[in-house]
Amino acid sequence: MKVTFEGSLAIVRPFGFLEVNITPSSIKKADIEQICARQISAILLSLKNVTFFSPLWLNSTCEHLSSIAKQIGAEFAVCDYDDTFYELVAKTSKNILRFSLFENEKVATLFLNDTLADSSEAIVIYNKNEQYKDYINSLLEQKCYKCKFVKSVEEFNAAKQAYKYTISTLNHIVLGKKEFSTFVRGDVVIYKTAGLIDSSFVQNFDYKFHERLQKVGFKFFVFWSDSVGALNTIGASFLIK
């Protein structure tokens, strides 16, 4: 297996025929150590270059990578599968899956990468489930993206030719809302909080991470706090500094 890094994502890329006897141990120890050492937001298992895999291989690999992700406080997800794979999962285990499924790496990046996609145009979404549409919209709005919902498959297929980012029904997204998130758009770092900016927040703020960002060249920092419920004097002093 090959491991690559895109922004804050660690992408595991297996390839070929993956039988029962090919276990997650084929992930190099050095790759695992590198994943754990980086500031990773998610581990992504891409099936793009896989010709065939056994259910046992997939299950053991997902468990192994999920365990690593949990250790470092990151998300785990699977991407780059075909319609048949998604339909099978949807019928057998969709309701009990503890991780997300993304139709391709591009869609996964929108939700998981802390480096925001450079897109001023809307993200086109097709889904008949109104509650699920609201959920997807809320997740993308947290990251400053605009959403455009279409009502039919025909309209969605037409939009795929005109828009860079489109999200179909072949996704299963299970992500919790974060109280505090860090995103990068271009040369700007965005700190976004949905909780209280008080003494507890100030105490838990990762100053070392902020200093590392400054050392690697970031000069512009935006504190997005329009959804904050309250701000006391300590929080106000923190923002001013």
GROMACS .gro file of C-alpha atoms in nm:
model
  241
    1MET     CA    1   0.000   0.000   0.000
    2LYS     CA    2   0.104   0.356  -0.070
    3VAL     CA    3   0.037   0.647   0.166
    4THR     CA    4   0.020   1.005   0.040
    5PHE     CA    5  -0.059   1.331   0.218
    6GLU     CA    6  -0.292   1.599   0.081
    7GLY     CA    7  -0.332   1.895   0.314
    8SER     CA    8  -0.442   1.749   0.648
    9LEU     CA    9  -0.544   1.414   0.493
   10ALA     CA   10  -0.347   1.090   0.503
   11ILE     CA   11  -0.464   0.884   0.204
   12VAL     CA   12  -0.397   0.510   0.205
   13ARG     CA   13  -0.390   0.376  -0.153
   14PRO     CA   14  -0.395  -0.004  -0.190
   15PHE     CA   15  -0.389  -0.152  -0.540
   16GLY     CA   16  -0.445  -0.473  -0.736
   17PHE     CA   17  -0.609  -0.791  -0.608
   18LEU     CA   18  -0.648  -0.791  -0.230
   19GLU     CA   19  -0.724  -1.136  -0.098
   20VAL     CA   20  -0.779  -1.267   0.255
   21ASN     CA   21  -0.408  -1.327   0.313
   22ILE     CA   22  -0.316  -0.962   0.243
   23THR     CA   23  -0.358  -0.797   0.581
   24PRO     CA   24  -0.332  -0.437   0.704
   25SER     CA   25   0.022  -0.521   0.817
   26SER     CA   26   0.122  -0.445   0.455
   27ILE     CA   27   0.102  -0.079   0.559
   28LYS     CA   28   0.462   0.010   0.636
   29LYS     CA   29   0.552   0.090   0.995
   30ALA     CA   30   0.725   0.407   0.875
   31ASP     CA   31   0.401   0.522   0.709
   32ILE     CA   32   0.204   0.463   1.028
   33GLU     CA   33   0.462   0.656   1.229
   34GLN     CA   34   0.445   0.944   0.979
   35ILE     CA   35   0.064   0.951   0.999
   36CYS     CA   36   0.079   0.966   1.379
   37ALA     CA   37   0.346   1.239   1.377
   38ARG     CA   38   0.156   1.478   1.148
   39GLN     CA   39  -0.135   1.711   1.228
   40ILE     CA   40  -0.383   1.482   1.050
   41SER     CA   41  -0.758   1.553   1.041
   42ALA     CA   42  -0.854   1.227   0.869
   43ILE     CA   43  -0.727   0.896   0.733
   44LEU     CA   44  -0.883   0.814   0.397
   45LEU     CA   45  -0.885   0.464   0.242
   46SER     CA   46  -0.905   0.501  -0.138
   47LEU     CA   47  -1.027   0.201  -0.340
   48LYS     CA   48  -0.958   0.371  -0.674
   49ASN     CA   49  -0.678   0.139  -0.784
   50VAL     CA   50  -0.817  -0.180  -0.631
   51THR     CA   51  -0.921  -0.443  -0.887
   52PHE     CA   52  -1.069  -0.687  -0.637
   53PHE     CA   53  -1.088  -0.717  -0.260
   54SER     CA   54  -1.231  -0.974  -0.022
   55PRO     CA   55  -1.480  -0.864   0.247
   56LEU     CA   56  -1.240  -0.995   0.512
   57TRP     CA   57  -0.959  -0.777   0.380
   58LEU     CA   58  -1.181  -0.468   0.374
   59ASN     CA   59  -1.315  -0.531   0.723
   60SER     CA   60  -0.973  -0.588   0.881
   61THR     CA   61  -0.820  -0.289   0.699
   62CYS     CA   62  -1.101  -0.056   0.806
   63GLU     CA   63  -1.071  -0.172   1.166
   64HIS     CA   64  -0.694  -0.122   1.162
   65LEU     CA   65  -0.707   0.228   1.010
   66SER     CA   66  -1.002   0.329   1.229
   67SER     CA   67  -0.799   0.231   1.534
   68ILE     CA   68  -0.505   0.449   1.421
   69ALA     CA   69  -0.740   0.741   1.350
   70LYS     CA   70  -0.898   0.709   1.694
   71GLN     CA   71  -0.556   0.716   1.861
   72ILE     CA   72  -0.468   1.050   1.702
   73GLY     CA   73  -0.816   1.204   1.725
   74ALA     CA   74  -0.879   1.194   1.350
   75GLU     CA   75  -1.169   1.082   1.130
   76PHE     CA   76  -1.160   0.767   0.917
   77ALA     CA   77  -1.342   0.727   0.586
   78VAL     CA   78  -1.350   0.520   0.266
   79CYS     CA   79  -1.366   0.670  -0.084
   80ASP     CA   80  -1.338   0.596  -0.458
   81TYR     CA   81  -1.579   0.302  -0.486
   82ASP     CA   82  -1.834   0.214  -0.754
   83ASP     CA   83  -2.215   0.211  -0.749
   84THR     CA   84  -2.228  -0.163  -0.682
   85PHE     CA   85  -2.012  -0.134  -0.371
   86TYR     CA   86  -2.223   0.148  -0.229
   87GLU     CA   87  -2.553  -0.028  -0.299
   88LEU     CA   88  -2.424  -0.343  -0.128
   89VAL     CA   89  -2.311  -0.149   0.179
   90ALA     CA   90  -2.636   0.049   0.185
   91LYS     CA   91  -2.841  -0.271   0.190
   92THR     CA   92  -2.633  -0.463   0.442
   93SER     CA   93  -2.460  -0.234   0.690
   94LYS     CA   94  -2.523   0.136   0.618
   95ASN     CA   95  -2.719   0.187   0.941
   96ILE     CA   96  -2.440   0.048   1.161
   97LEU     CA   97  -2.136   0.202   0.988
   98ARG     CA   98  -1.928   0.411   1.225
   99PHE     CA   99  -1.734   0.587   0.946
  100SER     CA  100  -1.812   0.787   0.633
  101LEU     CA  101  -1.822   0.677   0.270
  102PHE     CA  102  -1.738   0.932  -0.001
  103GLU     CA  103  -1.793   0.867  -0.371
  104ASN     CA  104  -1.454   1.012  -0.459
  105GLU     CA  105  -1.152   1.184  -0.309
  106LYS     CA  106  -1.269   1.525  -0.427
  107VAL     CA  107  -1.590   1.503  -0.222
  108ALA     CA  108  -1.403   1.365   0.080
  109THR     CA  109  -1.167   1.662   0.067
  110LEU     CA  110  -1.457   1.907   0.103
  111PHE     CA  111  -1.565   1.752   0.432
  112LEU     CA  112  -1.239   1.627   0.584
  113ASN     CA  113  -0.948   1.842   0.470
  114ASP     CA  114  -0.856   2.138   0.690
  115THR     CA  115  -0.710   2.302   0.378
  116LEU     CA  116  -1.023   2.443   0.216
  117ALA     CA  117  -1.086   2.390  -0.154
  118ASP     CA  118  -1.037   2.705  -0.361
  119SER     CA  119  -1.390   2.728  -0.496
  120SER     CA  120  -1.602   3.042  -0.514
  121GLU     CA  121  -1.883   2.861  -0.695
  122ALA     CA  122  -2.153   2.658  -0.524
  123ILE     CA  123  -2.131   2.287  -0.451
  124VAL     CA  124  -2.416   2.105  -0.626
  125ILE     CA  125  -2.601   1.846  -0.417
  126TYR     CA  126  -2.870   1.597  -0.511
  127ASN     CA  127  -3.052   1.403  -0.238
  128LYS     CA  128  -3.421   1.331  -0.183
  129ASN     CA  129  -3.390   1.312   0.196
  130GLU     CA  130  -3.464   1.662   0.328
  131GLN     CA  131  -3.316   1.595   0.672
  132TYR     CA  132  -2.995   1.460   0.518
  133LYS     CA  133  -2.974   1.761   0.284
  134ASP     CA  134  -2.991   1.994   0.585
  135TYR     CA  135  -2.719   1.791   0.757
  136ILE     CA  136  -2.484   1.810   0.456
  137ASN     CA  137  -2.557   2.180   0.416
  138SER     CA  138  -2.474   2.251   0.782
  139LEU     CA  139  -2.142   2.064   0.756
  140LEU     CA  140  -2.036   2.253   0.443
  141GLU     CA  141  -2.151   2.589   0.577
  142GLN     CA  142  -1.922   2.536   0.876
  143LYS     CA  143  -1.636   2.544   0.625
  144CYS     CA  144  -1.756   2.854   0.436
  145TYR     CA  145  -1.888   2.664   0.132
  146LYS     CA  146  -2.205   2.754  -0.058
  147CYS     CA  147  -2.451   2.479  -0.153
  148LYS     CA  148  -2.688   2.451  -0.449
  149PHE     CA  149  -2.956   2.180  -0.430
  150VAL     CA  150  -3.110   2.029  -0.744
  151LYS     CA  151  -3.439   1.840  -0.754
  152SER     CA  152  -3.386   1.571  -1.018
  153VAL     CA  153  -3.125   1.328  -1.148
  154GLU     CA  154  -3.141   1.496  -1.489
  155GLU     CA  155  -3.068   1.837  -1.339
  156PHE     CA  156  -2.784   1.688  -1.135
  157ASN     CA  157  -2.625   1.516  -1.438
  158ALA     CA  158  -2.636   1.845  -1.628
  159ALA     CA  159  -2.477   2.027  -1.333
  160LYS     CA  160  -2.188   1.779  -1.325
  161GLN     CA  161  -2.070   1.919  -1.657
  162ALA     CA  162  -2.078   2.279  -1.536
  163TYR     CA  163  -1.970   2.264  -1.171
  164LYS     CA  164  -1.640   2.151  -1.022
  165TYR     CA  165  -1.789   1.994  -0.709
  166THR     CA  166  -2.102   1.777  -0.710
  167ILE     CA  167  -2.233   1.543  -0.440
  168SER     CA  168  -2.465   1.257  -0.537
  169THR     CA  169  -2.663   1.008  -0.328
  170LEU     CA  170  -2.364   0.769  -0.322
  171ASN     CA  171  -2.228   0.910   0.004
  172HIS     CA  172  -2.276   0.812   0.368
  173ILE     CA  173  -2.153   1.094   0.591
  174VAL     CA  174  -2.124   1.058   0.968
  175LEU     CA  175  -1.936   1.354   1.111
  176GLY     CA  176  -1.995   1.531   1.438
  177LYS     CA  177  -2.012   1.907   1.471
  178LYS     CA  178  -1.690   2.045   1.618
  179GLU     CA  179  -1.683   2.315   1.883
  180PHE     CA  180  -1.353   2.444   1.743
  181SER     CA  181  -1.203   2.396   1.397
  182THR     CA  182  -0.903   2.525   1.205
  183PHE     CA  183  -0.914   2.572   0.828
  184VAL     CA  184  -0.669   2.707   0.573
  185ARG     CA  185  -0.784   2.894   0.263
  186GLY     CA  186  -0.501   3.021   0.045
  187ASP     CA  187  -0.263   3.208   0.276
  188VAL     CA  188  -0.525   3.267   0.548
  189VAL     CA  189  -0.580   3.053   0.860
  190ILE     CA  190  -0.939   3.049   0.986
  191TYR     CA  191  -1.016   2.964   1.348
  192LYS     CA  192  -1.385   2.883   1.387
  193THR     CA  193  -1.561   2.827   1.718
  194ALA     CA  194  -1.919   2.734   1.803
  195GLY     CA  195  -1.878   2.740   2.180
  196LEU     CA  196  -1.804   2.992   2.451
  197ILE     CA  197  -1.490   3.204   2.440
  198ASP     CA  198  -1.410   3.202   2.809
  199SER     CA  199  -1.122   3.114   3.042
  200SER     CA  200  -1.157   2.743   2.962
  201PHE     CA  201  -1.136   2.811   2.588
  202VAL     CA  202  -0.831   3.035   2.631
  203GLN     CA  203  -0.660   2.774   2.848
  204ASN     CA  204  -0.718   2.496   2.593
  205PHE     CA  205  -0.620   2.696   2.285
  206ASP     CA  206  -0.325   2.530   2.107
  207TYR     CA  207  -0.067   2.809   2.117
  208LYS     CA  208   0.214   2.579   1.997
  209PHE     CA  209   0.017   2.490   1.683
  210HIS     CA  210  -0.049   2.862   1.624
  211GLU     CA  211   0.322   2.937   1.659
  212ARG     CA  212   0.408   2.657   1.413
  213LEU     CA  213   0.173   2.812   1.158
  214GLN     CA  214   0.350   3.145   1.202
  215LYS     CA  215   0.693   2.984   1.162
  216VAL     CA  216   0.600   2.819   0.831
  217GLY     CA  217   0.494   3.156   0.688
  218PHE     CA  218   0.129   3.221   0.769
  219LYS     CA  219   0.071   3.589   0.849
  220PHE     CA  220  -0.306   3.626   0.829
  221PHE     CA  221  -0.538   3.472   1.089
  222VAL     CA  222  -0.916   3.510   1.102
  223PHE     CA  223  -1.118   3.426   1.412
  224TRP     CA  224  -1.469   3.333   1.298
  225SER     CA  225  -1.698   3.368   1.595
  226ASP     CA  226  -2.036   3.471   1.455
  227SER     CA  227  -2.199   3.162   1.608
  228VAL     CA  228  -2.054   3.210   1.955
  229GLY     CA  229  -2.313   3.215   2.233
  230ALA     CA  230  -2.119   3.429   2.481
  231LEU     CA  231  -1.795   3.621   2.523
  232ASN     CA  232  -1.658   3.725   2.861
  233THR     CA  233  -1.377   3.970   2.941
  234ILE     CA  234  -1.110   3.698   2.933
  235GLY     CA  235  -1.225   3.586   2.589
  236ALA     CA  236  -1.237   3.944   2.463
  237SER     CA  237  -0.883   4.006   2.590
  238PHE     CA  238  -0.767   3.688   2.415
  239LEU     CA  239  -0.912   3.800   2.080
  240ILE     CA  240  -0.759   4.147   2.108
  241LYS     CA  241  -0.413   3.999   2.165
   0.00000   0.00000   0.00000
